[in-house]
Short mmCIF file of C-alpha atoms and ligand atoms in Angstrom, two decimals:
data_model
loop_
_atom_site.label_atom_id
_atom_site.label_comp_id
_atom_site.label_asym_id
_atom_site.label_seq_id
_atom_site.Cartn_x
_atom_site.Cartn_y
_atom_site.Cartn_z
CA MET A 234 104.65 127.47 125.93
CA SER A 235 104.71 130.98 126.60
CA GLU A 236 102.06 133.04 127.18
CA GLU A 237 102.54 135.62 124.70
CA TYR A 238 102.76 133.68 121.64
CA LYS A 239 101.71 129.96 120.52
CA VAL A 240 102.67 127.53 117.86
CA THR A 241 101.10 124.85 116.70
CA PRO A 242 100.91 122.98 113.51
CA TRP A 243 97.00 124.72 113.20
CA GLU A 244 97.50 127.89 114.69
CA VAL A 245 99.97 130.46 114.82
CA THR A 246 99.35 133.71 117.00
CA GLY A 247 101.49 136.41 118.54
CA GLU A 248 104.99 137.64 118.25
CA VAL A 249 107.02 134.34 118.02
CA ASP A 250 110.22 134.21 119.97
CA TYR A 251 112.21 131.90 118.27
CA GLU A 252 115.33 131.24 120.25
CA LYS A 253 113.04 130.61 122.94
CA LEU A 254 110.88 128.10 120.76
CA ILE A 255 114.39 126.79 120.17
CA ARG A 256 114.38 125.18 124.10
CA GLU A 257 110.60 124.75 124.06
CA PHE A 258 110.62 122.24 121.29
CA GLY A 259 113.79 121.03 122.16
CA VAL A 260 115.35 121.37 118.45
CA SER A 261 118.96 122.22 117.62
CA PRO A 262 119.47 126.09 116.43
CA LEU A 263 121.50 125.71 112.97
CA THR A 264 124.93 126.87 114.11
CA ASP A 265 127.66 129.03 112.02
CA ASP A 266 129.63 125.14 111.86
CA LEU A 267 126.85 123.61 110.09
CA VAL A 268 125.98 127.15 107.87
CA SER A 269 130.08 126.52 106.93
CA ARG A 270 129.70 122.96 106.53
CA PHE A 271 126.42 122.96 104.09
CA ARG A 272 128.61 125.94 102.01
CA LYS A 273 131.68 123.63 101.61
CA ILE A 274 129.69 120.50 100.49
CA PHE A 275 127.21 122.36 98.35
CA ARG A 276 129.44 125.43 96.94
CA GLU A 277 126.91 127.97 97.82
CA LEU A 278 124.55 128.97 99.86
CA PRO A 279 120.86 129.41 99.76
CA SER A 280 119.57 132.71 101.16
CA GLU A 281 117.08 131.06 103.25
CA ILE A 282 120.36 129.51 105.14
CA SER A 283 122.44 132.44 105.07
CA ARG A 284 119.95 134.78 106.46
CA LYS A 285 118.85 132.36 108.60
CA LEU A 286 115.53 131.67 107.74
CA PHE A 287 115.87 128.66 108.03
CA TYR A 288 117.74 128.42 111.58
CA ALA A 289 117.17 125.48 113.54
CA HIS A 290 117.26 121.67 112.92
CA ARG A 291 116.79 117.83 114.57
CA ASP A 292 120.09 115.70 112.50
CA PHE A 293 120.55 117.97 110.15
CA ASP A 294 124.31 117.02 111.04
CA VAL A 295 123.81 113.37 110.55
CA ILE A 296 122.34 114.53 106.92
CA LEU A 297 125.17 116.45 106.39
CA ASP A 298 127.69 113.33 107.31
CA LYS A 299 125.48 111.34 104.70
CA VAL A 300 125.48 113.46 102.14
CA GLU A 301 129.35 113.54 102.32
CA SER A 302 129.96 109.87 102.12
CA GLY A 303 127.75 109.95 99.04
CA LYS A 304 124.69 108.30 100.63
CA LYS A 305 121.41 109.24 99.08
CA ILE A 306 118.76 110.72 100.97
CA TYR A 307 115.45 112.32 99.79
CA LEU A 308 112.80 115.33 100.70
CA TYR A 309 109.13 114.96 101.87
CA THR A 310 107.04 118.03 102.86
CA GLY A 311 103.95 119.44 102.40
CA ARG A 312 100.64 121.61 102.13
CA GLY A 313 97.20 121.32 103.87
CA PRO A 314 94.83 122.38 101.85
CA SER A 315 92.58 124.74 103.70
CA GLY A 316 92.23 127.38 101.31
CA PRO A 317 93.95 129.29 99.12
CA MET A 318 97.33 129.52 99.83
CA HIS A 319 99.31 132.60 100.49
CA ILE A 320 103.16 133.85 100.44
CA GLY A 321 104.31 132.22 103.48
CA HIS A 322 102.73 128.77 102.47
CA LEU A 323 105.50 128.94 99.50
CA PHE A 324 107.97 129.91 101.20
CA PRO A 325 109.28 126.66 102.54
CA PHE A 326 108.58 125.38 98.92
CA VAL A 327 110.87 127.69 97.54
CA PHE A 328 113.34 126.73 99.81
CA THR A 329 112.94 122.91 99.11
CA LYS A 330 112.90 122.98 95.35
CA LYS A 331 116.51 124.73 95.70
CA LEU A 332 117.55 122.12 98.05
CA GLN A 333 116.06 119.20 95.56
CA THR A 334 118.30 120.91 92.80
CA MET A 335 121.54 120.56 95.38
CA LEU A 336 121.22 117.21 96.54
CA ASN A 337 119.45 116.08 92.59
CA THR A 338 117.22 113.76 94.91
CA GLU A 339 113.96 112.94 94.62
CA LEU A 340 110.94 114.92 96.63
CA PHE A 341 107.63 113.73 98.19
CA ILE A 342 104.93 116.58 98.67
CA GLN A 343 102.26 115.17 100.82
CA ILE A 344 98.65 117.07 100.72
CA THR A 345 96.78 116.72 103.45
CA SER A 346 93.35 116.59 102.36
CA ASP A 347 92.08 114.79 105.12
CA GLU A 348 93.74 116.46 107.99
CA LYS A 349 92.17 119.76 106.57
CA PHE A 350 88.89 118.00 106.40
CA LEU A 351 89.06 116.78 110.13
CA TYR A 352 90.16 119.89 111.54
CA HIS A 353 88.35 122.52 110.16
CA ARG A 354 84.68 122.23 111.08
CA ASN A 355 83.16 124.92 108.52
CA ILE A 356 85.23 123.26 105.29
CA GLY A 357 83.21 120.49 103.47
CA ARG A 358 84.74 117.78 100.71
CA GLU A 359 84.17 120.19 98.07
CA GLU A 360 86.20 122.94 99.20
CA ILE A 361 89.00 120.54 99.78
CA PHE A 362 89.01 118.92 96.56
CA GLU A 363 89.05 122.38 94.71
CA TYR A 364 91.87 123.70 97.21
CA THR A 365 93.69 120.67 96.32
CA ILE A 366 93.69 120.99 92.82
CA ASP A 367 94.51 125.02 93.26
CA ASN A 368 97.09 124.69 95.89
CA ILE A 369 99.10 121.70 93.79
CA LYS A 370 98.94 124.34 90.92
CA ASP A 371 100.35 127.12 92.76
CA ILE A 372 103.22 124.19 94.22
CA LEU A 373 104.09 123.13 90.76
CA ALA A 374 104.31 126.55 89.58
CA LEU A 375 107.53 127.02 91.12
CA GLY A 376 108.78 124.31 88.72
CA PHE A 377 109.43 120.90 90.25
CA ASP A 378 109.99 118.25 87.78
CA TYR A 379 108.12 115.11 87.28
CA LYS A 380 110.58 113.41 86.93
CA ASN A 381 111.97 113.38 90.42
CA THR A 382 108.68 114.79 92.41
CA TYR A 383 105.86 112.39 93.63
CA ILE A 384 102.36 114.16 94.88
CA ILE A 385 100.72 112.10 97.73
CA ASP A 386 97.21 113.82 97.98
CA ASP A 387 95.72 112.06 101.28
CA LEU A 388 92.37 111.63 100.03
CA ARG A 389 93.03 110.32 97.01
CA ALA A 390 96.28 108.16 97.68
CA ILE A 391 95.91 106.76 101.24
CA GLN A 392 96.77 103.26 99.86
CA TYR A 393 100.37 104.01 99.59
CA LEU A 394 100.66 105.56 102.87
CA TYR A 395 98.20 103.07 105.38
CA GLN A 396 100.96 100.45 105.58
CA ILE A 397 102.96 102.79 107.14
CA ALA A 398 100.42 104.73 109.05
CA VAL A 399 99.11 101.61 110.70
CA SER A 400 102.45 100.45 112.39
CA VAL A 401 103.03 104.20 113.42
CA ALA A 402 99.73 104.23 114.81
CA LYS A 403 100.13 100.74 116.67
CA ARG A 404 103.16 102.51 118.66
CA VAL A 405 101.83 105.96 119.33
CA THR A 406 99.47 106.17 122.66
CA PHE A 407 96.55 108.18 123.66
CA SER A 408 98.92 109.88 126.26
CA THR A 409 101.72 110.82 124.17
CA ALA A 410 99.04 112.19 121.20
CA LYS A 411 97.42 114.60 124.53
CA ALA A 412 100.60 115.48 125.62
CA VAL A 413 102.69 116.94 122.21
CA PHE A 414 99.21 118.22 119.89
CA GLY A 415 96.98 119.38 123.21
CA PHE A 416 94.25 116.85 122.11
CA THR A 417 91.50 116.96 124.45
CA HIS A 418 88.49 114.54 124.79
CA ASP A 419 86.36 117.00 122.34
CA THR A 420 88.87 116.13 119.48
CA ASN A 421 87.48 113.82 117.10
CA ILE A 422 89.44 110.55 116.60
CA GLY A 423 90.20 111.66 113.36
CA MET A 424 92.65 113.87 114.33
CA ILE A 425 93.99 111.87 116.97
CA PHE A 426 95.47 109.22 114.46
CA PHE A 427 96.01 111.77 111.70
CA MET A 428 99.35 112.12 112.49
CA SER A 429 100.40 108.54 111.59
CA ILE A 430 99.22 109.67 108.05
CA GLN A 431 101.94 112.85 108.13
CA ALA A 432 104.54 110.69 109.86
CA ALA A 433 104.45 108.16 107.11
CA PRO A 434 105.88 110.08 103.97
CA SER A 435 109.12 110.25 106.66
CA PHE A 436 110.05 106.71 105.35
CA ILE A 437 107.89 106.03 102.35
CA GLY A 438 111.16 106.37 100.18
CA TYR A 439 112.67 103.49 101.64
CA PHE A 440 109.78 101.50 100.16
CA ILE A 441 110.05 103.08 96.48
CA ASN A 442 113.69 102.72 96.22
CA ASP A 443 116.32 101.14 98.42
CA LYS A 444 119.12 102.92 97.35
CA TYR A 445 117.67 105.81 100.43
CA GLU A 446 119.44 106.15 103.56
CA GLY A 447 117.59 109.06 105.25
CA CYS A 448 114.95 111.65 104.62
CA LEU A 449 115.33 115.43 105.06
CA ILE A 450 112.11 117.56 106.43
CA PRO A 451 112.25 121.28 105.24
CA ALA A 452 108.87 122.94 106.77
CA ALA A 453 108.05 125.97 109.03
CA ILE A 454 108.89 125.32 112.57
CA ASP A 455 104.82 125.18 113.41
CA GLN A 456 105.23 121.27 111.90
CA ASP A 457 107.54 120.40 114.52
CA PRO A 458 105.19 118.18 117.02
CA TYR A 459 104.33 115.95 114.12
CA TRP A 460 108.23 115.10 113.80
CA ARG A 461 108.72 114.56 117.66
CA VAL A 462 106.62 111.71 117.58
CA THR A 463 107.27 110.73 114.30
CA ARG A 464 111.54 110.46 115.30
CA ASP A 465 110.61 108.33 118.52
CA ILE A 466 108.60 105.62 116.42
CA ALA A 467 110.97 105.45 113.55
CA THR A 468 113.56 103.44 116.10
CA LYS A 469 110.33 101.24 117.06
CA ILE A 470 110.21 99.94 113.52
CA LYS A 471 113.69 100.13 112.68
CA LEU A 472 113.76 102.74 110.14
CA PRO A 473 116.02 106.19 109.98
CA LYS A 474 114.86 108.97 111.63
CA PRO A 475 113.83 111.71 109.90
CA ALA A 476 115.86 114.88 109.59
CA GLN A 477 114.49 118.27 109.59
CA ILE A 478 115.38 121.75 108.54
CA HIS A 479 112.98 124.63 110.14
CA GLY A 480 112.07 127.42 108.94
CA LYS A 481 110.62 130.87 110.60
CA LEU A 482 107.26 132.07 109.60
CA LEU A 483 106.53 134.77 107.57
CA PRO A 484 104.53 137.29 109.73
CA GLY A 485 101.38 138.79 109.03
CA LEU A 486 100.60 142.24 108.06
CA LYS A 487 99.06 143.71 110.88
CA LYS A 488 100.68 143.59 114.46
CA GLY A 489 99.81 141.28 116.45
CA ILE A 490 96.78 139.64 114.48
CA LYS A 491 97.93 136.49 113.16
CA MET A 492 98.21 135.58 109.60
CA SER A 493 94.66 133.86 108.84
CA ALA A 494 92.74 132.83 105.88
CA SER A 495 89.91 133.97 107.98
CA ILE A 496 91.18 137.74 108.00
CA PRO A 497 92.53 138.34 104.57
CA GLU A 498 94.67 141.33 105.16
CA THR A 499 96.98 139.95 107.16
CA SER A 500 98.57 138.33 104.27
CA ILE A 501 99.25 138.59 100.27
CA TYR A 502 97.30 135.64 98.83
CA LEU A 503 98.77 134.52 95.43
CA SER A 504 95.72 135.34 93.64
CA ASP A 505 95.65 138.87 95.06
CA SER A 506 94.91 141.76 92.46
CA PRO A 507 97.50 144.16 92.02
CA GLU A 508 95.51 146.66 93.56
CA ALA A 509 94.73 143.92 96.76
CA VAL A 510 98.38 144.11 97.04
CA LYS A 511 99.08 147.70 96.99
CA LYS A 512 96.10 148.43 100.04
CA LYS A 513 97.75 145.63 102.00
CA ILE A 514 101.00 146.73 101.83
CA TRP A 515 100.00 150.64 101.92
CA GLU A 516 98.21 149.72 105.61
CA ALA A 517 100.84 146.82 106.98
CA TYR A 518 102.86 147.66 110.22
CA THR A 519 106.44 148.80 109.73
CA GLY A 520 109.14 149.74 112.02
CA GLY A 521 109.33 153.18 110.67
CA GLN A 522 108.55 156.43 112.55
CA PRO A 523 105.25 158.31 112.31
CA THR A 524 106.51 161.12 110.28
CA ILE A 525 109.08 161.58 107.87
CA GLU A 526 110.87 163.92 109.50
CA LEU A 527 111.23 161.61 112.77
CA GLN A 528 112.18 159.19 110.38
CA ARG A 529 114.80 161.09 109.26
CA LYS A 530 116.48 161.84 112.63
CA TYR A 531 116.01 158.65 114.04
CA GLY A 532 115.50 156.03 111.46
CA GLY A 533 113.37 153.24 111.77
CA ASP A 534 113.61 149.72 113.09
CA PRO A 535 114.02 146.76 110.10
CA ASP A 536 114.32 144.22 112.98
CA LYS A 537 110.62 144.68 114.01
CA CYS A 538 109.03 145.55 110.22
CA VAL A 539 107.12 143.49 108.73
CA VAL A 540 107.81 145.23 105.03
CA PHE A 541 111.65 144.14 105.66
CA SER A 542 110.39 140.78 106.60
CA TYR A 543 108.62 140.32 102.54
CA PHE A 544 111.88 141.48 101.65
CA LYS A 545 114.15 139.39 103.74
CA PHE A 546 111.92 136.05 103.36
CA LEU A 547 111.17 136.41 99.47
CA PHE A 548 111.63 139.76 97.64
CA GLU A 549 115.34 140.50 97.92
CA ASP A 550 118.21 138.02 96.58
CA SER A 551 120.76 140.03 97.32
CA ASP A 552 122.49 139.59 100.65
CA ASP A 553 124.27 143.06 99.72
CA LYS A 554 120.87 144.68 98.64
CA LEU A 555 119.12 143.89 101.87
CA ARG A 556 121.85 144.81 104.32
CA GLU A 557 122.17 148.56 102.16
CA ARG A 558 118.20 148.61 102.90
CA TYR A 559 118.76 147.45 106.15
CA GLU A 560 121.30 150.24 107.10
CA ALA A 561 119.33 152.77 104.76
CA CYS A 562 116.46 152.27 107.19
CA LYS A 563 118.20 152.79 110.36
CA SER A 564 120.42 155.46 109.37
CA GLY A 565 116.69 157.28 108.59
CA GLU A 566 117.73 157.51 104.27
CA LEU A 567 114.96 155.57 103.74
CA THR A 568 111.38 156.18 104.55
CA CYS A 569 108.55 153.62 104.89
CA GLY A 570 106.75 155.19 101.75
CA GLU A 571 109.61 154.35 99.40
CA CYS A 572 109.87 150.96 100.99
CA LYS A 573 106.21 149.97 100.36
CA ARG A 574 106.38 151.32 96.96
CA GLU A 575 109.40 148.93 95.57
CA LEU A 576 107.67 146.18 97.62
CA ILE A 577 104.33 146.44 96.05
CA ASP A 578 106.09 146.05 92.72
CA ARG A 579 107.98 143.46 93.28
CA ILE A 580 105.01 141.68 95.03
CA ASN A 581 103.21 142.40 92.06
CA LYS A 582 105.59 141.35 89.37
CA PHE A 583 106.33 137.82 90.88
CA LEU A 584 102.53 137.41 91.40
CA GLU A 585 101.69 137.97 87.58
CA GLU A 586 104.62 135.69 86.79
CA HIS A 587 103.83 133.28 88.95
CA ARG A 588 100.06 133.47 87.33
CA ARG A 589 101.45 132.81 83.89
CA ARG A 590 103.01 129.69 85.38
CA LYS A 591 99.67 128.51 87.11
CA GLU A 592 97.75 128.61 84.45
CA LYS A 593 99.83 126.65 82.23
CA ILE A 594 99.51 123.72 84.79
CA THR A 595 96.39 121.85 83.81
CA ASP A 596 94.81 119.12 85.45
CA GLU A 597 96.07 116.45 82.95
CA TYR A 598 99.78 117.81 83.76
CA ILE A 599 99.02 116.91 87.33
CA GLU A 600 98.55 113.60 86.60
CA LYS A 601 102.28 113.50 86.03
CA TYR A 602 103.10 114.12 89.55
CA LEU A 603 100.51 111.99 91.37
CA ILE A 604 102.11 108.68 93.15
CA ASN A 605 98.55 106.65 91.95
CA ASN A 606 100.01 107.15 88.31
CA LYS A 607 103.72 106.49 89.18
CA VAL A 608 104.17 103.65 91.66
CA ASP A 609 102.72 100.25 90.83
CA LEU A 610 100.02 99.94 93.94
CA GLU A 611 100.21 95.87 94.23
CA ASN A 612 104.01 95.87 93.90
CA HIS A 613 104.34 98.84 96.10
CA ILE A 614 102.09 97.26 98.90
CA ARG A 615 104.46 93.70 98.83
CA GLN A 616 107.47 95.95 99.62
CA TYR A 617 105.78 96.29 103.23
CA LYS A 618 106.41 92.54 104.23
CA LEU A 619 108.80 93.18 106.39
CA LEU A 620 107.97 96.57 108.16
CA ARG A 621 107.09 95.55 111.59
P1 TYM B 787 100.20 124.09 105.91
O1 TYM B 787 99.42 124.02 104.79
O2 TYM B 787 100.07 124.66 107.57
O3 TYM B 787 101.87 124.94 105.42
C1 TYM B 787 102.40 124.69 104.49
C2 TYM B 787 103.85 125.12 104.73
O4 TYM B 787 104.35 126.34 105.11
C3 TYM B 787 104.54 126.32 106.20
N1 TYM B 787 103.85 127.29 106.67
C4 TYM B 787 104.62 129.12 106.55
N2 TYM B 787 105.40 128.80 106.20
C5 TYM B 787 106.28 130.41 106.25
N3 TYM B 787 105.55 131.54 106.62
C6 TYM B 787 104.16 131.34 107.10
N4 TYM B 787 103.67 132.31 107.52
C7 TYM B 787 103.82 129.94 107.06
N5 TYM B 787 102.55 129.25 107.54
C8 TYM B 787 102.88 127.61 107.40
C9 TYM B 787 104.49 125.18 106.96
O5 TYM B 787 105.33 125.05 108.04
C10 TYM B 787 104.42 124.26 105.95
O6 TYM B 787 105.81 123.96 105.73
N6 TYM B 787 100.36 119.55 107.76
C11 TYM B 787 100.93 120.61 107.14
C12 TYM B 787 101.07 119.49 105.40
C13 TYM B 787 102.26 118.78 105.61
C14 TYM B 787 103.50 119.15 105.77
C15 TYM B 787 104.32 117.77 106.03
C16 TYM B 787 103.90 120.54 105.85
C17 TYM B 787 102.17 117.50 105.39
N7 TYM B 787 103.39 116.92 105.51
C18 TYM B 787 105.80 117.57 105.77
C19 TYM B 787 105.85 120.13 105.79
C20 TYM B 787 106.64 119.02 105.70
C21 TYM B 787 100.10 121.75 106.92
O7 TYM B 787 98.91 121.84 106.89
O8 TYM B 787 100.61 122.88 106.49
#
């Protein structure tokens, strides 16, 4: 990977060159043809696709073929509960919810409590348990329906994944894991095995409902290394390769500093107070000129502006209005102060609403989503008798 940026499932730094990343990861761009096919099949286009925020894929064309010929596919996505969620983490879930409605299908949400326990030296069990519940509430506040949504919390539901995980682990050598994930002799052995746990929900649907003929994973592109290995193993265990649609990452608020839980000013957390949002956005990096006079004269650069990214990712539903904002910034008609004020307002309205919905999600309500309560374990394990 190039020197200026780094994208791994656990760390993203620098300014990501997304076109270059397509070549480095060996994924395919989401072409205009595929976008048109999508629009034709579903008769609508989510803004995440029309704006190419979800911009690359593996076998998304195969998924569209299957959907077109009436075959059923299910969705799989996830979250690693290492801290409170920020707005970037919510983005793939917002898109997943739209896809779930369009496809009218089931969704498996994996909560990788084990991954975060293994990866972070300083995070203990107690915090992981706490974040697991808190993050699940944030995700469910988006309105997923318990009738077709399963939550798999690894530390509480491993028995549902383990049959698949051992079949995957048996076929992944240490040298593959090292090459794909950059593991060294200092990596703990839990992390080395863990990839097979994240692979497992890519196949679980087939053992829960035999109508499924494919699995689609919406996630940001940082998770791709997992899918690369998972897809190779799929052939070996004679199951369909999971397909992916890859999103871009919402950039951090400060130039050159990664969005990081240890540097709270770099992102907006779903728990941030209105004052904190105001301060963070006010100090955010923009593509504007140093003075209003220069801004009016030369205009700003929305392509380099974090504030514009926030509108583009989550805070402007209308493509037309987004385009108007883009032009007004470029022409110098719009100043950074005006843009920031509007964004602060929109984020705070969204967060207020989000927290209102989150408050209604009780611990008992979460139970309705947990795979442990939805799928009979003994019967489920019996389904694996033919798995290689
Ligand atoms: P995690 O918790 O790091 O991230 C959760 C989801 O958010 C995406 N993401 C972002 N999207 C936009 N902007 C950002 N700045 C940003 N940062 C992270 C991630 O790509 C992910 O989609 N190992 C996983 C958990 C997992 C998973 C999955 C994720 C298990 N199975 C299947 C996606 C699909 C993790 O720690 O995600």
